[in-house]
Tab-separated table of C-alpha atoms in Angstrom:
chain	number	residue	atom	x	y	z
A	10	UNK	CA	-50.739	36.992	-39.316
A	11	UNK	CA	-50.176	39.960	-36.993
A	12	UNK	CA	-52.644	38.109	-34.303
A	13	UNK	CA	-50.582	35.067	-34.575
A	14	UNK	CA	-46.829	36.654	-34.097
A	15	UNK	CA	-48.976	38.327	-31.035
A	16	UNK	CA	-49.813	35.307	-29.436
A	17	UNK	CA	-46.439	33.864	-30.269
A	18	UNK	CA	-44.469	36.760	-28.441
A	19	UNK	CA	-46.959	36.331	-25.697
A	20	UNK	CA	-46.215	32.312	-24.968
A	21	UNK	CA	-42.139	33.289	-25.262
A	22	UNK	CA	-42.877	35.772	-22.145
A	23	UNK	CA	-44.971	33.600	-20.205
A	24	UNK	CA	-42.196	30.595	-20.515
A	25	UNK	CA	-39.622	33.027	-19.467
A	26	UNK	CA	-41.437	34.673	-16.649
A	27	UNK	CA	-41.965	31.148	-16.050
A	28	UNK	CA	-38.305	29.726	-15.973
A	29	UNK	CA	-36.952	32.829	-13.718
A	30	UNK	CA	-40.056	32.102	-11.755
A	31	UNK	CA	-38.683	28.414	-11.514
A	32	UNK	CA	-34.940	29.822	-11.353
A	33	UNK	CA	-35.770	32.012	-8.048
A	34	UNK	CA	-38.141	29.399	-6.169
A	35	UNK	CA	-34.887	27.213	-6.330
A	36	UNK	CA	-32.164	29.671	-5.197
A	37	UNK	CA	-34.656	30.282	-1.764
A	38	UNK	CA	-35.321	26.494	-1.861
A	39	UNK	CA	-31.694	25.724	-0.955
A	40	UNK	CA	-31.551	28.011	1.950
A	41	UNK	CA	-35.417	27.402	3.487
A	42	UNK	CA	-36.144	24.088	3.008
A	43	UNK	CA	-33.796	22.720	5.024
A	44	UNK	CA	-35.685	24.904	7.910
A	45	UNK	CA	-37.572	21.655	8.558
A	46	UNK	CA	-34.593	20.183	10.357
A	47	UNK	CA	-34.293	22.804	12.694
A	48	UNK	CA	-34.152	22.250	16.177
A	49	UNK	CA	-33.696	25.090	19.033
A	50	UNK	CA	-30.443	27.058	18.255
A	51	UNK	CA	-27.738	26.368	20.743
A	52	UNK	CA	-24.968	28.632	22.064
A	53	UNK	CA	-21.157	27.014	21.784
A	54	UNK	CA	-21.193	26.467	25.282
A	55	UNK	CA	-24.354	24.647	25.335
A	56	UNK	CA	-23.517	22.616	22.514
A	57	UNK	CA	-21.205	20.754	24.385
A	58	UNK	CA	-23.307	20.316	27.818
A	59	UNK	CA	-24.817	17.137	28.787
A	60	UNK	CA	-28.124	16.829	27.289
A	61	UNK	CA	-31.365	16.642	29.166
A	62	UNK	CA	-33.285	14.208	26.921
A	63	UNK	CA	-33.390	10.244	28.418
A	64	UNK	CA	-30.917	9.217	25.672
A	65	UNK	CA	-28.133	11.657	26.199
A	66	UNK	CA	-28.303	10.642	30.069
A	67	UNK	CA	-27.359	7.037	29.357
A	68	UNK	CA	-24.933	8.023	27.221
A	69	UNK	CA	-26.732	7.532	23.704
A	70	UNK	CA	-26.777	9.400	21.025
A	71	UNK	CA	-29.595	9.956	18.411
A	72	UNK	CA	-29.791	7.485	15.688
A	73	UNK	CA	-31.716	7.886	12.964
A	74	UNK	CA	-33.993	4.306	11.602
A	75	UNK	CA	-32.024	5.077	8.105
A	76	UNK	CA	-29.498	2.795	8.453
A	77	UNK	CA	-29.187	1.070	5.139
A	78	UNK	CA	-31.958	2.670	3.701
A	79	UNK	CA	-32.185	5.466	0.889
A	80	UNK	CA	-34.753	7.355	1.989
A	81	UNK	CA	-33.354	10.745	3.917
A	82	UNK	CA	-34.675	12.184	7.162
A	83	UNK	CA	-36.366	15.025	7.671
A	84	UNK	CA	-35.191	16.848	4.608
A	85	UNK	CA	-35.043	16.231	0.851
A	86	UNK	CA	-31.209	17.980	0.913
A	87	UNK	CA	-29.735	15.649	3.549
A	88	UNK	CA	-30.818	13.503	6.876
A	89	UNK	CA	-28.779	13.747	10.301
A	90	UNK	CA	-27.971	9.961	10.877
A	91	UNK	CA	-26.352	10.554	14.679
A	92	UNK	CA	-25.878	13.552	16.942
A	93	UNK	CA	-24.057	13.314	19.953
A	94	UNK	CA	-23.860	16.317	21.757
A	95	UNK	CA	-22.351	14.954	25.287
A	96	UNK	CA	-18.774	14.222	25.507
A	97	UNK	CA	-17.790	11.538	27.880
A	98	UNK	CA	-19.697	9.411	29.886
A	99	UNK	CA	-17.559	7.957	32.625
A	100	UNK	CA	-17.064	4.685	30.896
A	101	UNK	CA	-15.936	7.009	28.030
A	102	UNK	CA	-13.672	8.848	30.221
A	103	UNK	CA	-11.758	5.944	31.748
A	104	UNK	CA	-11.150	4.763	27.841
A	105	UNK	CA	-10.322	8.455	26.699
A	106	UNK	CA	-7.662	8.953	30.020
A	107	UNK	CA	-5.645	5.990	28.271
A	108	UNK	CA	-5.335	8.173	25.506
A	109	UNK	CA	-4.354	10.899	27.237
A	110	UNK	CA	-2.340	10.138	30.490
A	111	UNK	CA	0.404	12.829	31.453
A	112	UNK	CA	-0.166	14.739	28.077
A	113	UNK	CA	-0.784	17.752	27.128
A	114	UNK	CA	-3.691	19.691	25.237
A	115	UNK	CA	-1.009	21.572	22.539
A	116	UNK	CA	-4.268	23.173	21.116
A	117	UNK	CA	-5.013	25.672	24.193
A	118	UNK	CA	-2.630	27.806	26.710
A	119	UNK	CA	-3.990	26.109	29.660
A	120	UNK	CA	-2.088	23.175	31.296
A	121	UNK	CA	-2.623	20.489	34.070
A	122	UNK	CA	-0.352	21.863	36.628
A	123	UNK	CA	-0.436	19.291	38.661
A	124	UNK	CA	2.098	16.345	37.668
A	125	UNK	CA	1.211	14.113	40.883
A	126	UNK	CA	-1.600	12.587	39.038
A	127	UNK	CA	-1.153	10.870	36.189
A	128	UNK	CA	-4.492	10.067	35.653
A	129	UNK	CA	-5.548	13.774	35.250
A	130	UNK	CA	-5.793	15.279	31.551
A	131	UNK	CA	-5.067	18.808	30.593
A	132	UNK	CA	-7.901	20.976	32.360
A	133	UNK	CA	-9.070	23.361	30.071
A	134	UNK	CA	-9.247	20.531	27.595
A	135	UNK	CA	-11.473	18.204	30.178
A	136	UNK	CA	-13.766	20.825	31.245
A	137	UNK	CA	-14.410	22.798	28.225
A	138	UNK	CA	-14.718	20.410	26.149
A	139	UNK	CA	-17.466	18.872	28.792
A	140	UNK	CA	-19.196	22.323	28.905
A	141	UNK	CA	-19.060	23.216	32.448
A	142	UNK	CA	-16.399	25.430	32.255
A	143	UNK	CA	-14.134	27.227	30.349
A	144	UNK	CA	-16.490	28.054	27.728
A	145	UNK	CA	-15.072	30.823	26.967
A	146	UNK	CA	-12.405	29.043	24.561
A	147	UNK	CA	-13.741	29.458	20.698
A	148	UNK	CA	-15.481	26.651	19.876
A	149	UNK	CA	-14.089	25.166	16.249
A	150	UNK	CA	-16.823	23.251	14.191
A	151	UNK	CA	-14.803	20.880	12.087
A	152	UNK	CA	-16.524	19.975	8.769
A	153	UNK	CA	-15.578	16.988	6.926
A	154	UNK	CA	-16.697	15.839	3.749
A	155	UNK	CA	-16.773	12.257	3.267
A	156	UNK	CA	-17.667	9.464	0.637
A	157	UNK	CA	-17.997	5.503	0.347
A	158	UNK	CA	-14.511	3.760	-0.186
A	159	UNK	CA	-12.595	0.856	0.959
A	160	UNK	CA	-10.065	3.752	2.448
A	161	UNK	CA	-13.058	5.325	4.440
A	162	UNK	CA	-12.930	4.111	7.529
A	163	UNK	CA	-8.969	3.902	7.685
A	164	UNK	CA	-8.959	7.681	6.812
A	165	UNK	CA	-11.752	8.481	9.183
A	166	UNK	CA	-9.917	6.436	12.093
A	167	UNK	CA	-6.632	8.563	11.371
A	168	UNK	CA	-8.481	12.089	11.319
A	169	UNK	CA	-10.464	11.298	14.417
A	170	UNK	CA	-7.453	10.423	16.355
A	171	UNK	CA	-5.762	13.357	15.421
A	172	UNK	CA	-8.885	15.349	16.670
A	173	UNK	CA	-9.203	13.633	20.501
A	174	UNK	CA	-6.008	16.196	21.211
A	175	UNK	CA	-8.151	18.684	19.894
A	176	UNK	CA	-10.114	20.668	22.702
A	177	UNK	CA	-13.964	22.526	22.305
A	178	UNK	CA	-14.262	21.109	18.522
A	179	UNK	CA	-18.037	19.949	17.351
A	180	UNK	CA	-17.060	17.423	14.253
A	181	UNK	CA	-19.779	17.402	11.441
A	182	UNK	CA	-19.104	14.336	9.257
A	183	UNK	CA	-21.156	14.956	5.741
A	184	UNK	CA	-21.123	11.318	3.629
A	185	UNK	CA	-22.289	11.391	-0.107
A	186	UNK	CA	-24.554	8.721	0.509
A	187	UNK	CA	-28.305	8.589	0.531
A	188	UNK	CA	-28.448	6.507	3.476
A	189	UNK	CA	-26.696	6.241	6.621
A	190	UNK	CA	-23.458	4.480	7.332
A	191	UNK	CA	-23.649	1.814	10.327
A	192	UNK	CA	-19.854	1.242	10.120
A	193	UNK	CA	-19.406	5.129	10.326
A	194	UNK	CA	-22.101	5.169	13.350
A	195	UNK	CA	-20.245	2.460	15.567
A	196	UNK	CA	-16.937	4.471	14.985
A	197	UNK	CA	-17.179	7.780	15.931
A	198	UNK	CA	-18.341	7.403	19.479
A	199	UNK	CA	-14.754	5.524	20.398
A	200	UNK	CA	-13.164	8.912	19.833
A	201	UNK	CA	-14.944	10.882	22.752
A	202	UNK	CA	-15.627	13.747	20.201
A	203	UNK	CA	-19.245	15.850	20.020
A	204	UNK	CA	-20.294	15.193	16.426
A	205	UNK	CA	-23.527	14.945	14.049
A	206	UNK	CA	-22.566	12.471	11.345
A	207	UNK	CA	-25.016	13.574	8.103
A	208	UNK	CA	-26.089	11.616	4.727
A	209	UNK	CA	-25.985	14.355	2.212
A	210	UNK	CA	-25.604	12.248	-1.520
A	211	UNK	CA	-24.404	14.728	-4.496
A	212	UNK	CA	-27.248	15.496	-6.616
A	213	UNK	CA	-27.450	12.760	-9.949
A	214	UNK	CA	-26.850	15.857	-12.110
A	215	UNK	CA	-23.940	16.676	-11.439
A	216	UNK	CA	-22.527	13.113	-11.530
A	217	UNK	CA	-22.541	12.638	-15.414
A	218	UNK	CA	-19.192	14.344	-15.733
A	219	UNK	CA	-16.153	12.512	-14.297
A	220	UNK	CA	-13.268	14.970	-14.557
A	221	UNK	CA	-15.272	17.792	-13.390
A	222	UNK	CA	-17.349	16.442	-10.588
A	223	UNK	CA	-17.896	18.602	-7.881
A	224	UNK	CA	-16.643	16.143	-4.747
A	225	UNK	CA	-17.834	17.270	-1.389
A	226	UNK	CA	-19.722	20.357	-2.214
A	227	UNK	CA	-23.288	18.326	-1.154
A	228	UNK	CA	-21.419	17.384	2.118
A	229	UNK	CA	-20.474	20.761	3.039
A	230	UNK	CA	-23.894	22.826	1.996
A	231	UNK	CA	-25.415	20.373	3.997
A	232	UNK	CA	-22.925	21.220	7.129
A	233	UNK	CA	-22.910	24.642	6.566
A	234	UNK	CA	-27.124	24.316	6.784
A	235	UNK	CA	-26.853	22.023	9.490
A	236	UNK	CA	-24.603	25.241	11.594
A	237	UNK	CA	-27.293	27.627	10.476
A	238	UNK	CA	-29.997	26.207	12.107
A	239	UNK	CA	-28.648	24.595	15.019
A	240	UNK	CA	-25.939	27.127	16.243
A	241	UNK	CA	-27.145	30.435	18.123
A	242	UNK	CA	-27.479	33.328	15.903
A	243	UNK	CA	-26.239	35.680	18.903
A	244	UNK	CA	-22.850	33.596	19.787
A	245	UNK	CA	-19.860	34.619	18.162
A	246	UNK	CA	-17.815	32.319	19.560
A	247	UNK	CA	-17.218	29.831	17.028
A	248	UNK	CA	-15.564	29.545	13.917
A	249	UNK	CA	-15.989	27.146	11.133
A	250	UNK	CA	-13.083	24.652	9.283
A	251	UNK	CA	-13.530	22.417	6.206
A	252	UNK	CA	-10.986	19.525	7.040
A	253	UNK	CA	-10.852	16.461	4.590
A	254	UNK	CA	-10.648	13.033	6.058
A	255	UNK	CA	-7.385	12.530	4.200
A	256	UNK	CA	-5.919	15.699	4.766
A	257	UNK	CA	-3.010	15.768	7.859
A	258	UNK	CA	-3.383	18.676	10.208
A	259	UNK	CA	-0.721	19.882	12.877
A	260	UNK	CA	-2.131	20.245	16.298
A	261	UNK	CA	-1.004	23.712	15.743
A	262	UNK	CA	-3.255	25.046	13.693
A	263	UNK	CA	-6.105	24.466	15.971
A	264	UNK	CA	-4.490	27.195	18.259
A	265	UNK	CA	-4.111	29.615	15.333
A	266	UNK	CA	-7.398	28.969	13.959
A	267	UNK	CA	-9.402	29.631	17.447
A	268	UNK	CA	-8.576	33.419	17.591
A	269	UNK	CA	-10.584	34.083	14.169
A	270	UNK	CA	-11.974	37.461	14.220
A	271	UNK	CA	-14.215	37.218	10.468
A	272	UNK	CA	-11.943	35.175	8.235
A	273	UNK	CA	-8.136	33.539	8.422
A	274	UNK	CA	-6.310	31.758	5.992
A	275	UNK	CA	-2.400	29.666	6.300
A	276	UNK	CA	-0.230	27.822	3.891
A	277	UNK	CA	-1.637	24.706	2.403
A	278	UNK	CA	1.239	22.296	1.860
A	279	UNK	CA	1.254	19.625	-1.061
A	280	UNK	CA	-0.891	21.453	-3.700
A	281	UNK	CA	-0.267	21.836	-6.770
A	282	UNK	CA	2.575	22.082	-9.234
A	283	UNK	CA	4.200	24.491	-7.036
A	284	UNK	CA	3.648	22.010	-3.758
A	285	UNK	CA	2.009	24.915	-1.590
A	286	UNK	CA	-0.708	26.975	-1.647
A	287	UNK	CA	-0.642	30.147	0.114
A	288	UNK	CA	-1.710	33.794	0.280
A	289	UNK	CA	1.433	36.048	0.077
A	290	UNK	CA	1.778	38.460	2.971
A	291	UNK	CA	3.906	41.722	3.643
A	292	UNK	CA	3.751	44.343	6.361
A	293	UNK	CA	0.822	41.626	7.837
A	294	UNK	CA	-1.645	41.976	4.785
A	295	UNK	CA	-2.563	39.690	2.473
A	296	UNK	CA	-1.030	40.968	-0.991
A	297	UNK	CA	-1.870	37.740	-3.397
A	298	UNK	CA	-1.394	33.807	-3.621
A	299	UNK	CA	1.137	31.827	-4.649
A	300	UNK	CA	-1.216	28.972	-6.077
A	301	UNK	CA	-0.460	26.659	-9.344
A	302	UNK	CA	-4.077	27.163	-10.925
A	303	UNK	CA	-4.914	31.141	-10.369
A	304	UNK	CA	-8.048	30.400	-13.187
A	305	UNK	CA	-8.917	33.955	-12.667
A	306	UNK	CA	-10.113	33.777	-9.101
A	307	UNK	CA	-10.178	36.160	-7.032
A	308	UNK	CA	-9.256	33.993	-3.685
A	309	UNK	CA	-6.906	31.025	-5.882
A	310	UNK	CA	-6.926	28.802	-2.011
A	311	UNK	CA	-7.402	25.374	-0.973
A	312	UNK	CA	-10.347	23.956	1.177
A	313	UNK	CA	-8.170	23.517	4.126
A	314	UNK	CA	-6.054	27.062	3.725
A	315	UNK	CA	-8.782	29.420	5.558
A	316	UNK	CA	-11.453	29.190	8.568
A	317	UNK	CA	-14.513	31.565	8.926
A	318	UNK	CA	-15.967	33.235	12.177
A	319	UNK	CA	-19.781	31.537	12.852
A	320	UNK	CA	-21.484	34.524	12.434
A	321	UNK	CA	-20.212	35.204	8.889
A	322	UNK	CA	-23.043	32.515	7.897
A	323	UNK	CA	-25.581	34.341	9.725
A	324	UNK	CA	-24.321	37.802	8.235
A	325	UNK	CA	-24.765	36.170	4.719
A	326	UNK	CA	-27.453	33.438	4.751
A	327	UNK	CA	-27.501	32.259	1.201
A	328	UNK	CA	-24.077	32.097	0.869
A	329	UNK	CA	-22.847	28.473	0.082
A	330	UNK	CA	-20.797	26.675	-2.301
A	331	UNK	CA	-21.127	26.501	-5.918
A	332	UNK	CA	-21.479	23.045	-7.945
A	333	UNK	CA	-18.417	23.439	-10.058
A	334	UNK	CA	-15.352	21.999	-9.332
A	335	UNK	CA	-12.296	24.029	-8.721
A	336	UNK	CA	-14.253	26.988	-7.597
A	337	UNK	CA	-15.753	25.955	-4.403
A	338	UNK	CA	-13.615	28.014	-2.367
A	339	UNK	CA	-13.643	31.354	-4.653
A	340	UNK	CA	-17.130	31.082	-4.910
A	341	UNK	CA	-17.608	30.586	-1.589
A	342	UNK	CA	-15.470	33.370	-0.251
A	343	UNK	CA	-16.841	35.733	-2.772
A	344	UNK	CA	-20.415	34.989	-1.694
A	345	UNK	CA	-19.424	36.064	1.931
A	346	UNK	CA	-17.572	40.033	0.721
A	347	UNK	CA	-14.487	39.266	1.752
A	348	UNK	CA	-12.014	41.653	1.138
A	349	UNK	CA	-7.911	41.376	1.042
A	350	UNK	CA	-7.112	43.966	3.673
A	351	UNK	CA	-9.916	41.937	5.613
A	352	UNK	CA	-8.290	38.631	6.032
A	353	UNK	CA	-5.525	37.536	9.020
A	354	UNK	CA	-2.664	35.991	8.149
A	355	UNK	CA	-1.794	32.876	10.244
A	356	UNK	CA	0.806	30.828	10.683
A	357	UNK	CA	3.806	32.910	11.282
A	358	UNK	CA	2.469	35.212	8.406
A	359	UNK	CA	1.600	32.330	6.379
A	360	UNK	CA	5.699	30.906	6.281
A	361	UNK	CA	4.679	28.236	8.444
A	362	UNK	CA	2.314	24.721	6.741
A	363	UNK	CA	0.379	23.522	9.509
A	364	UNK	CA	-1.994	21.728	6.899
A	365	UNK	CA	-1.182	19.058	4.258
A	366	UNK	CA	-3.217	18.277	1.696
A	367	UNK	CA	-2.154	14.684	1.706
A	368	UNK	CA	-3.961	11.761	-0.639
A	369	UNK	CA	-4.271	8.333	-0.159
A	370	UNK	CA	-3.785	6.271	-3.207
A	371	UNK	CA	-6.987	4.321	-4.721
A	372	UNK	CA	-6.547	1.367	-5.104
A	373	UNK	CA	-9.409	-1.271	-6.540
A	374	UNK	CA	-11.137	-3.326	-4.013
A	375	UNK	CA	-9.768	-6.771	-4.082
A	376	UNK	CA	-12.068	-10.327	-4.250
A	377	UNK	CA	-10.849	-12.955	-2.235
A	378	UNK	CA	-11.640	-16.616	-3.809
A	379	UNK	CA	-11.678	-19.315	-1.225
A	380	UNK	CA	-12.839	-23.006	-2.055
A	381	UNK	CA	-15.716	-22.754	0.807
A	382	UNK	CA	-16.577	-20.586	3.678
A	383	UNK	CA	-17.966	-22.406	5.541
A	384	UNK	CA	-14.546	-24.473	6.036
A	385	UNK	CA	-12.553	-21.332	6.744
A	386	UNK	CA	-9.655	-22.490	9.508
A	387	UNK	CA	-9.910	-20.524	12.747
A	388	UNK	CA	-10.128	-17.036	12.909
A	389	UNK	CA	-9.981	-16.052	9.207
A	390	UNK	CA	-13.846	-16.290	8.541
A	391	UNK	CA	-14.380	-13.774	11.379
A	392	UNK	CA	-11.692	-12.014	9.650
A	393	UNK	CA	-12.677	-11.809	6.754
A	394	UNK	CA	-16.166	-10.874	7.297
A	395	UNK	CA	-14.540	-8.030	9.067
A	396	UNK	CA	-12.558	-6.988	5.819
A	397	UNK	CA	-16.293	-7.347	4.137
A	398	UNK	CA	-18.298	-5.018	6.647
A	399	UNK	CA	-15.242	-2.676	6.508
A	400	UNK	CA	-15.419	-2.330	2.430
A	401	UNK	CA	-11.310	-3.202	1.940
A	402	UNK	CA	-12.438	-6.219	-0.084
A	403	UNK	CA	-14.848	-9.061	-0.640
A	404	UNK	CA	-14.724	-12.888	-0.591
A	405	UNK	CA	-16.010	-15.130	-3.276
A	406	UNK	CA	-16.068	-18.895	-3.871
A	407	UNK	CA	-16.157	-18.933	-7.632
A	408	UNK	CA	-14.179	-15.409	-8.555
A	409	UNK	CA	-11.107	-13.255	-7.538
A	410	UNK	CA	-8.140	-13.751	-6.219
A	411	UNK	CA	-7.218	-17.284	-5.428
A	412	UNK	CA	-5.840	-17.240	-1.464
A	413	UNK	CA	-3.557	-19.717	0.710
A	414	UNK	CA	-2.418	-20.288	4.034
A	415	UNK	CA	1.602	-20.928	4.886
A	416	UNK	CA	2.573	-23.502	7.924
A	417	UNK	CA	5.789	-24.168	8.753
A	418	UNK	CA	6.600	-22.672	5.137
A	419	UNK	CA	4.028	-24.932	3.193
A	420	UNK	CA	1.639	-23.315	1.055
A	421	UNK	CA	-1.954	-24.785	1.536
A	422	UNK	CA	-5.441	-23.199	-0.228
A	423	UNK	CA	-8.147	-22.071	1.406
């Protein structure tokens, strides 16, 4: 009897040595595996130049062969779909000065002092965002979490508009998809913006709970790894954002966000039952929040109410954000030390909102019915294969929503 409790206490160790064996491999696992994406670490100045490699120089990016597929490329956590590291070739300058004729950059001091061409763009905007010069402007990596919707592309369109004002900013677009997005692929170049668009799907495990998924946290781990190995250990000169594709940002913030010393944080407006979230600030230091669900945390902010400096994820390499929703940020924050008296207010000591955390309303896809598409009049079949490609809606011949066509005010199906 005594043998047999012997041999039983001895299986109960070995399964638990085992389990915190299995427990530790994992934790490392989420930092070092991703080490087989790496590629050689580039300063913020650099990541901006023109690259050397025969696609940059006419002007393409890399694509990964993923499109459409689900496997992921190189790594099991998430594959880079596109990088495109060069800002404008001169094709995508002549589009971009249409944009931009006789404005100017709000995000940086420096203006175009010289009104008598209208062609020219604000300078420190054009060149640093080129990489030639004026590198010494902060570069601002802009991390957006993403997923598959019939709003996607409308919100994407809408956020990258907002950020062609926006000067030395590297966009990382994370999607919660397994494969890579060719709609996503043809639309970011048209908005003359550096970027890396990534496929980073939420593990299945955490997708059995509805009300408590945590959205987004895939896409920005995967950023966050993506920064870590391809941003120079040594360069300071960077600081980090987490920007939703629905959210609405003030070209202001930009400016405030640059000068980022180790960690900032700002009003977030439209949160919550108290329709701001904020840290509260007196004689310049951060004293507490003013936030609608404190739940005990220690930093009660939203996504888009602080920025980081770069090196912060160098400082603390395992620091990332936790799968549990509504404690991404605390988590986060926590993981990194910060402390109150450590954190600069923004934003007119946090009175002003530069940020909104504004929603678009879901709304089911709709199914167009038509009799036949292959008798579509004019332009609608183009059209509608458009709306298809797009994910708005669908068409159908024997389900859905039955359409028509009005001329001269009669009704007609198609």
């Amino acid at each position: 009897m005594h043998l047999k409790k012997t041999w039983k206490t001895a299986a109960v160790m070995l399964l638990a040595v085992a389990a915190v064996t299995t427990v530790t491999a994992a934790f490392y696992f989420n930092y070092a595996a991703t080490a087989c994406c790496a590629v050689v670490p580039l300063s913020s100045s650099s990541l901006l130049q023109e690259s050397s490699n025969t696609a940059a120089m006419d002007n393409e990016p890399y694509r990964s062969k993923l499109v459409g597929s689900s496997a992921t490329r190189p790594s099991k956590l998430y594959a880079v779909c596109e990088t495109r590291d060069k800002l404008r070739s001169p094709a995508d300058r002549d589009r971009f000065s249409r944009h931009r004729r006789q404005t100017i950059d709000s995000t940086s001091s420096t203006v175009d002092k010289n009104p008598g061409n209208k062609y020219s763009y604000n300078g420190e905007s054009e060149t640093a965002r080129n990489g030639d010069r004026g590198n010494d402007t902060t570069l601002i990596y802009f991390i957006t979490p993403t997923y598959p919707r019939r709003e996607q592309i409308a919100e994407l369109t809408r956020l990258g508009q907002t950020l062609m004002h926006v000067s030395r900013l590297y966009w990382i677009v994370a999607d919660d998809r397994p494969d890579c997005s060719l709609q996503i692929m043809n639309l970011l170049p048209d908005f003359s913006i550096p970027y890396t668009y990534i496929a980073s799907p939420m593990p299945s495990i955490y997708k059995h709970n509805p009300d408590a998924m945590p959205r987004g946290v895939s896409n920005r781990r995967a950023a966050l790894n993506w920064i870590r190995l391809n941003h120079n250990i040594n360069d300071s000169n960077a600081v980090i954002y987490f920007g939703d594709d629905d959210n609405t940002f003030h070209l202001d913030l930009f400016k405030e966000i640059r000068t980022t010393k180790k960690i900032s944080m700002f009003p977030v407006g439209l949160v919550g039952e108290y329709g701001v979230s904020s840290p509260i600030i007196d004689k310049g230091k951060v004293v507490g929040f003013f936030d609608s669900w404190p739940a005990k945390r220690k930093f009660p902010v939203d996504m888009a109410g602080f920025a980081i400096n770069v090196q912060l994820l160098f400082k603390y390499p395992y620091a990332t954000m936790p799968y549990k929703a509504g404690f991404e940020e605390d988590r986060f924050l926590s993981a990194l030390a910060i402390r109150l008296d450590e954190i600069e207010p923004k934003a007119e000591n946090c009175t002003r909102i530069l940020v909104w955390h504004t929603q678009t309303a879901k709304k089911p896809k709709p199914i167009v019915m038509v009799r036949s598409k292959a008798t579509l009049p004019g332009s609608l079949a183009t059209l509608l294969d458009q709306v298809t490609m797009l994910g708005i809606g669908g068409v159908s011949e024997t389900t859905g929503v039955r359409s028509y066509m009005t001329k001269n005010g009669n009704i007609f199906r198609v």
